[in-house]
Amino acid sequence: MSDILVQAEGVVKRFGAHKVLDGVSFNVCRGETVVLIGSSGSGKTTLLRCVNHLEKIETGRITVNGYLIGYRQQAGRLVEDREANIARQRRDVGMVFQRFNLFANLSVMDNIILAPMKVRGESRQIATARAEALLARVGLAEKANAHPSSLSGGQQQRVAIARALAMQPAVMLFDEPTSALDPEMVGEVLSVMRDLAQDGMTMMIVTHEMNFARNVADRIIVMDQGQIVEDGPPAQLFDRPAHVKTRALLAPAR
């Protein structure tokens, strides 16, 4: 089995006349933590959303676990797949957003077990047992019966991480997961993500937390104007950045 878990080839995405992604290609191997950085509008969040087919691409292809995401081959070209197939593909891709997107009317436990029961067809007993283990993992075992409104932002984001993990994804995508948090809550979320990296979870992370990127990432991808301008290990990019955009982004953290 190939070590490549996520592969993008020549991905192009437009919003109207604006080309947001301009021929982007990259690989993410199993167990890698890859951090995407870049200035606002560089295309990093759009790229992350394309991996989960939350945004449709114009040309190119993205595969996860060896399977095309969002499209299928037909008569020598790619056509958008059926929604049922896309939903099945998304089971391999967990995503955590800037906002927590928890169901306010459900308890923490019910937020976590809903998708495994509805999408994977798991019994309540099995889904609940996994949810309890995940809540303990993110330090919220005592909050199973609480509702989101009673939790801090950091606690809600940790529940969102547990909810994504409950689907047993092959890769986790994080879109600036700490940007909506008060500063004192950022550390508790980054700590959970750091533990996931140490446990070998494959992750793609968009973040402005440069110290976290330097200490946790296996690779850092630098984006500018819809293209990857530099890609390498943190030590290389922080200590010997080759591109002017990388130097500008990392200068405060060096």
PDB file of N, CA and C in Angstrom, residues 102 107-113 127-146 151 155-163 165-166 192:
ATOM      1  N   LEU A 102     -21.381  23.007  16.380  1.00  0.00           N
ATOM      2  CA  LEU A 102     -22.053  21.965  17.153  1.00  0.00           C
ATOM      3  C   LEU A 102     -23.559  22.203  17.126  1.00  0.00           C
ATOM      4  N   SER A 107     -26.865  17.276  23.304  1.00  0.00           N
ATOM      5  CA  SER A 107     -25.790  17.197  24.291  1.00  0.00           C
ATOM      6  C   SER A 107     -24.464  16.953  23.588  1.00  0.00           C
ATOM      7  N   VAL A 108     -23.385  17.103  24.330  1.00  0.00           N
ATOM      8  CA  VAL A 108     -22.056  16.798  23.787  1.00  0.00           C
ATOM      9  C   VAL A 108     -22.012  15.364  23.268  1.00  0.00           C
ATOM     10  N   MET A 109     -22.501  14.430  24.062  1.00  0.00           N
ATOM     11  CA  MET A 109     -22.492  13.027  23.647  1.00  0.00           C
ATOM     12  C   MET A 109     -23.264  12.820  22.352  1.00  0.00           C
ATOM     13  N   ASP A 110     -24.461  13.400  22.273  1.00  0.00           N
ATOM     14  CA  ASP A 110     -25.279  13.206  21.078  1.00  0.00           C
ATOM     15  C   ASP A 110     -24.659  13.883  19.854  1.00  0.00           C
ATOM     16  N   ASN A 111     -23.955  15.001  20.050  1.00  0.00           N
ATOM     17  CA  ASN A 111     -23.236  15.622  18.945  1.00  0.00           C
ATOM     18  C   ASN A 111     -22.206  14.659  18.359  1.00  0.00           C
ATOM     19  N   ILE A 112     -21.553  13.903  19.226  1.00  0.00           N
ATOM     20  CA  ILE A 112     -20.464  13.030  18.778  1.00  0.00           C
ATOM     21  C   ILE A 112     -20.973  11.735  18.151  1.00  0.00           C
ATOM     22  N   ILE A 113     -22.037  11.167  18.695  1.00  0.00           N
ATOM     23  CA  ILE A 113     -22.475   9.853  18.210  1.00  0.00           C
ATOM     24  C   ILE A 113     -23.431   9.938  17.021  1.00  0.00           C
ATOM     25  N   ALA A 127     -21.103   3.426  19.375  1.00  0.00           N
ATOM     26  CA  ALA A 127     -20.805   4.839  19.166  1.00  0.00           C
ATOM     27  C   ALA A 127     -20.565   5.558  20.485  1.00  0.00           C
ATOM     28  N   THR A 128     -21.338   5.202  21.492  1.00  0.00           N
ATOM     29  CA  THR A 128     -21.194   5.840  22.803  1.00  0.00           C
ATOM     30  C   THR A 128     -19.869   5.460  23.455  1.00  0.00           C
ATOM     31  N   ALA A 129     -19.486   4.208  23.352  1.00  0.00           N
ATOM     32  CA  ALA A 129     -18.214   3.772  23.941  1.00  0.00           C
ATOM     33  C   ALA A 129     -17.041   4.520  23.305  1.00  0.00           C
ATOM     34  N   ARG A 130     -17.081   4.676  21.978  1.00  0.00           N
ATOM     35  CA  ARG A 130     -16.000   5.417  21.316  1.00  0.00           C
ATOM     36  C   ARG A 130     -16.036   6.886  21.716  1.00  0.00           C
ATOM     37  N   ALA A 131     -17.227   7.458  21.806  1.00  0.00           N
ATOM     38  CA  ALA A 131     -17.350   8.869  22.184  1.00  0.00           C
ATOM     39  C   ALA A 131     -16.799   9.104  23.584  1.00  0.00           C
ATOM     40  N   GLU A 132     -17.078   8.193  24.497  1.00  0.00           N
ATOM     41  CA  GLU A 132     -16.559   8.341  25.867  1.00  0.00           C
ATOM     42  C   GLU A 132     -15.028   8.334  25.865  1.00  0.00           C
ATOM     43  N   ALA A 133     -14.441   7.446  25.066  1.00  0.00           N
ATOM     44  CA  ALA A 133     -12.978   7.385  24.985  1.00  0.00           C
ATOM     45  C   ALA A 133     -12.415   8.660  24.367  1.00  0.00           C
ATOM     46  N   LEU A 134     -13.100   9.193  23.367  1.00  0.00           N
ATOM     47  CA  LEU A 134     -12.620  10.410  22.707  1.00  0.00           C
ATOM     48  C   LEU A 134     -12.754  11.628  23.617  1.00  0.00           C
ATOM     49  N   LEU A 135     -13.838  11.688  24.375  1.00  0.00           N
ATOM     50  CA  LEU A 135     -13.985  12.797  25.318  1.00  0.00           C
ATOM     51  C   LEU A 135     -12.894  12.757  26.381  1.00  0.00           C
ATOM     52  N   ALA A 136     -12.554  11.574  26.820  1.00  0.00           N
ATOM     53  CA  ALA A 136     -11.448  11.464  27.770  1.00  0.00           C
ATOM     54  C   ALA A 136     -10.146  11.905  27.117  1.00  0.00           C
ATOM     55  N   ARG A 137      -9.988  11.571  25.861  1.00  0.00           N
ATOM     56  CA  ARG A 137      -8.760  11.925  25.135  1.00  0.00           C
ATOM     57  C   ARG A 137      -8.582  13.435  25.008  1.00  0.00           C
ATOM     58  N   VAL A 138      -9.697  14.167  24.826  1.00  0.00           N
ATOM     59  CA  VAL A 138      -9.600  15.624  24.684  1.00  0.00           C
ATOM     60  C   VAL A 138      -9.829  16.344  26.009  1.00  0.00           C
ATOM     61  N   GLY A 139      -9.862  15.580  27.124  1.00  0.00           N
ATOM     62  CA  GLY A 139      -9.960  16.174  28.451  1.00  0.00           C
ATOM     63  C   GLY A 139     -11.327  16.670  28.843  1.00  0.00           C
ATOM     64  N   LEU A 140     -12.384  16.049  28.293  1.00  0.00           N
ATOM     65  CA  LEU A 140     -13.746  16.514  28.569  1.00  0.00           C
ATOM     66  C   LEU A 140     -14.671  15.366  28.970  1.00  0.00           C
ATOM     67  N   ALA A 141     -14.137  14.369  29.646  1.00  0.00           N
ATOM     68  CA  ALA A 141     -14.946  13.208  30.005  1.00  0.00           C
ATOM     69  C   ALA A 141     -16.169  13.586  30.832  1.00  0.00           C
ATOM     70  N   GLU A 142     -16.043  14.641  31.640  1.00  0.00           N
ATOM     71  CA  GLU A 142     -17.134  15.032  32.540  1.00  0.00           C
ATOM     72  C   GLU A 142     -18.202  15.867  31.854  1.00  0.00           C
ATOM     73  N   LYS A 143     -18.017  16.173  30.552  1.00  0.00           N
ATOM     74  CA  LYS A 143     -18.943  17.068  29.849  1.00  0.00           C
ATOM     75  C   LYS A 143     -19.887  16.328  28.899  1.00  0.00           C
ATOM     76  N   ALA A 144     -19.971  15.022  29.011  1.00  0.00           N
ATOM     77  CA  ALA A 144     -20.762  14.241  28.055  1.00  0.00           C
ATOM     78  C   ALA A 144     -22.218  14.685  27.992  1.00  0.00           C
ATOM     79  N   ASN A 145     -22.798  15.048  29.120  1.00  0.00           N
ATOM     80  CA  ASN A 145     -24.220  15.402  29.152  1.00  0.00           C
ATOM     81  C   ASN A 145     -24.479  16.901  29.072  1.00  0.00           C
ATOM     82  N   ALA A 146     -23.405  17.683  28.963  1.00  0.00           N
ATOM     83  CA  ALA A 146     -23.562  19.141  28.860  1.00  0.00           C
ATOM     84  C   ALA A 146     -24.024  19.523  27.456  1.00  0.00           C
ATOM     85  N   LEU A 151     -20.433  25.468  27.495  1.00  0.00           N
ATOM     86  CA  LEU A 151     -19.002  25.234  27.351  1.00  0.00           C
ATOM     87  C   LEU A 151     -18.283  26.492  26.880  1.00  0.00           C
ATOM     88  N   GLN A 155     -13.463  24.502  24.904  1.00  0.00           N
ATOM     89  CA  GLN A 155     -14.118  23.220  25.145  1.00  0.00           C
ATOM     90  C   GLN A 155     -14.969  22.808  23.949  1.00  0.00           C
ATOM     91  N   GLN A 156     -15.691  23.769  23.354  1.00  0.00           N
ATOM     92  CA  GLN A 156     -16.501  23.456  22.181  1.00  0.00           C
ATOM     93  C   GLN A 156     -15.632  22.970  21.020  1.00  0.00           C
ATOM     94  N   GLN A 157     -14.474  23.604  20.846  1.00  0.00           N
ATOM     95  CA  GLN A 157     -13.612  23.175  19.749  1.00  0.00           C
ATOM     96  C   GLN A 157     -13.049  21.784  20.010  1.00  0.00           C
ATOM     97  N   ARG A 158     -12.763  21.466  21.261  1.00  0.00           N
ATOM     98  CA  ARG A 158     -12.298  20.118  21.573  1.00  0.00           C
ATOM     99  C   ARG A 158     -13.403  19.084  21.338  1.00  0.00           C
ATOM    100  N   VAL A 159     -14.651  19.453  21.611  1.00  0.00           N
ATOM    101  CA  VAL A 159     -15.771  18.563  21.278  1.00  0.00           C
ATOM    102  C   VAL A 159     -15.849  18.373  19.769  1.00  0.00           C
ATOM    103  N   ALA A 160     -15.652  19.464  19.013  1.00  0.00           N
ATOM    104  CA  ALA A 160     -15.679  19.368  17.548  1.00  0.00           C
ATOM    105  C   ALA A 160     -14.593  18.426  17.039  1.00  0.00           C
ATOM    106  N   ILE A 161     -13.427  18.453  17.667  1.00  0.00           N
ATOM    107  CA  ILE A 161     -12.355  17.532  17.288  1.00  0.00           C
ATOM    108  C   ILE A 161     -12.764  16.094  17.595  1.00  0.00           C
ATOM    109  N   ALA A 162     -13.327  15.869  18.778  1.00  0.00           N
ATOM    110  CA  ALA A 162     -13.786  14.527  19.142  1.00  0.00           C
ATOM    111  C   ALA A 162     -14.859  14.045  18.170  1.00  0.00           C
ATOM    112  N   ARG A 163     -15.753  14.937  17.787  1.00  0.00           N
ATOM    113  CA  ARG A 163     -16.817  14.560  16.839  1.00  0.00           C
ATOM    114  C   ARG A 163     -16.226  14.122  15.499  1.00  0.00           C
ATOM    115  N   LEU A 165     -13.198  12.935  14.984  1.00  0.00           N
ATOM    116  CA  LEU A 165     -12.458  11.695  15.198  1.00  0.00           C
ATOM    117  C   LEU A 165     -13.388  10.486  15.337  1.00  0.00           C
ATOM    118  N   ALA A 166     -14.616  10.726  15.772  1.00  0.00           N
ATOM    119  CA  ALA A 166     -15.561   9.626  15.975  1.00  0.00           C
ATOM    120  C   ALA A 166     -15.868   8.883  14.680  1.00  0.00           C
ATOM    121  N   VAL A 192      -4.305  19.307  22.218  1.00  0.00           N
ATOM    122  CA  VAL A 192      -4.990  18.128  21.675  1.00  0.00           C
ATOM    123  C   VAL A 192      -4.430  17.795  20.295  1.00  0.00           C
TER     124      VAL A 192
END
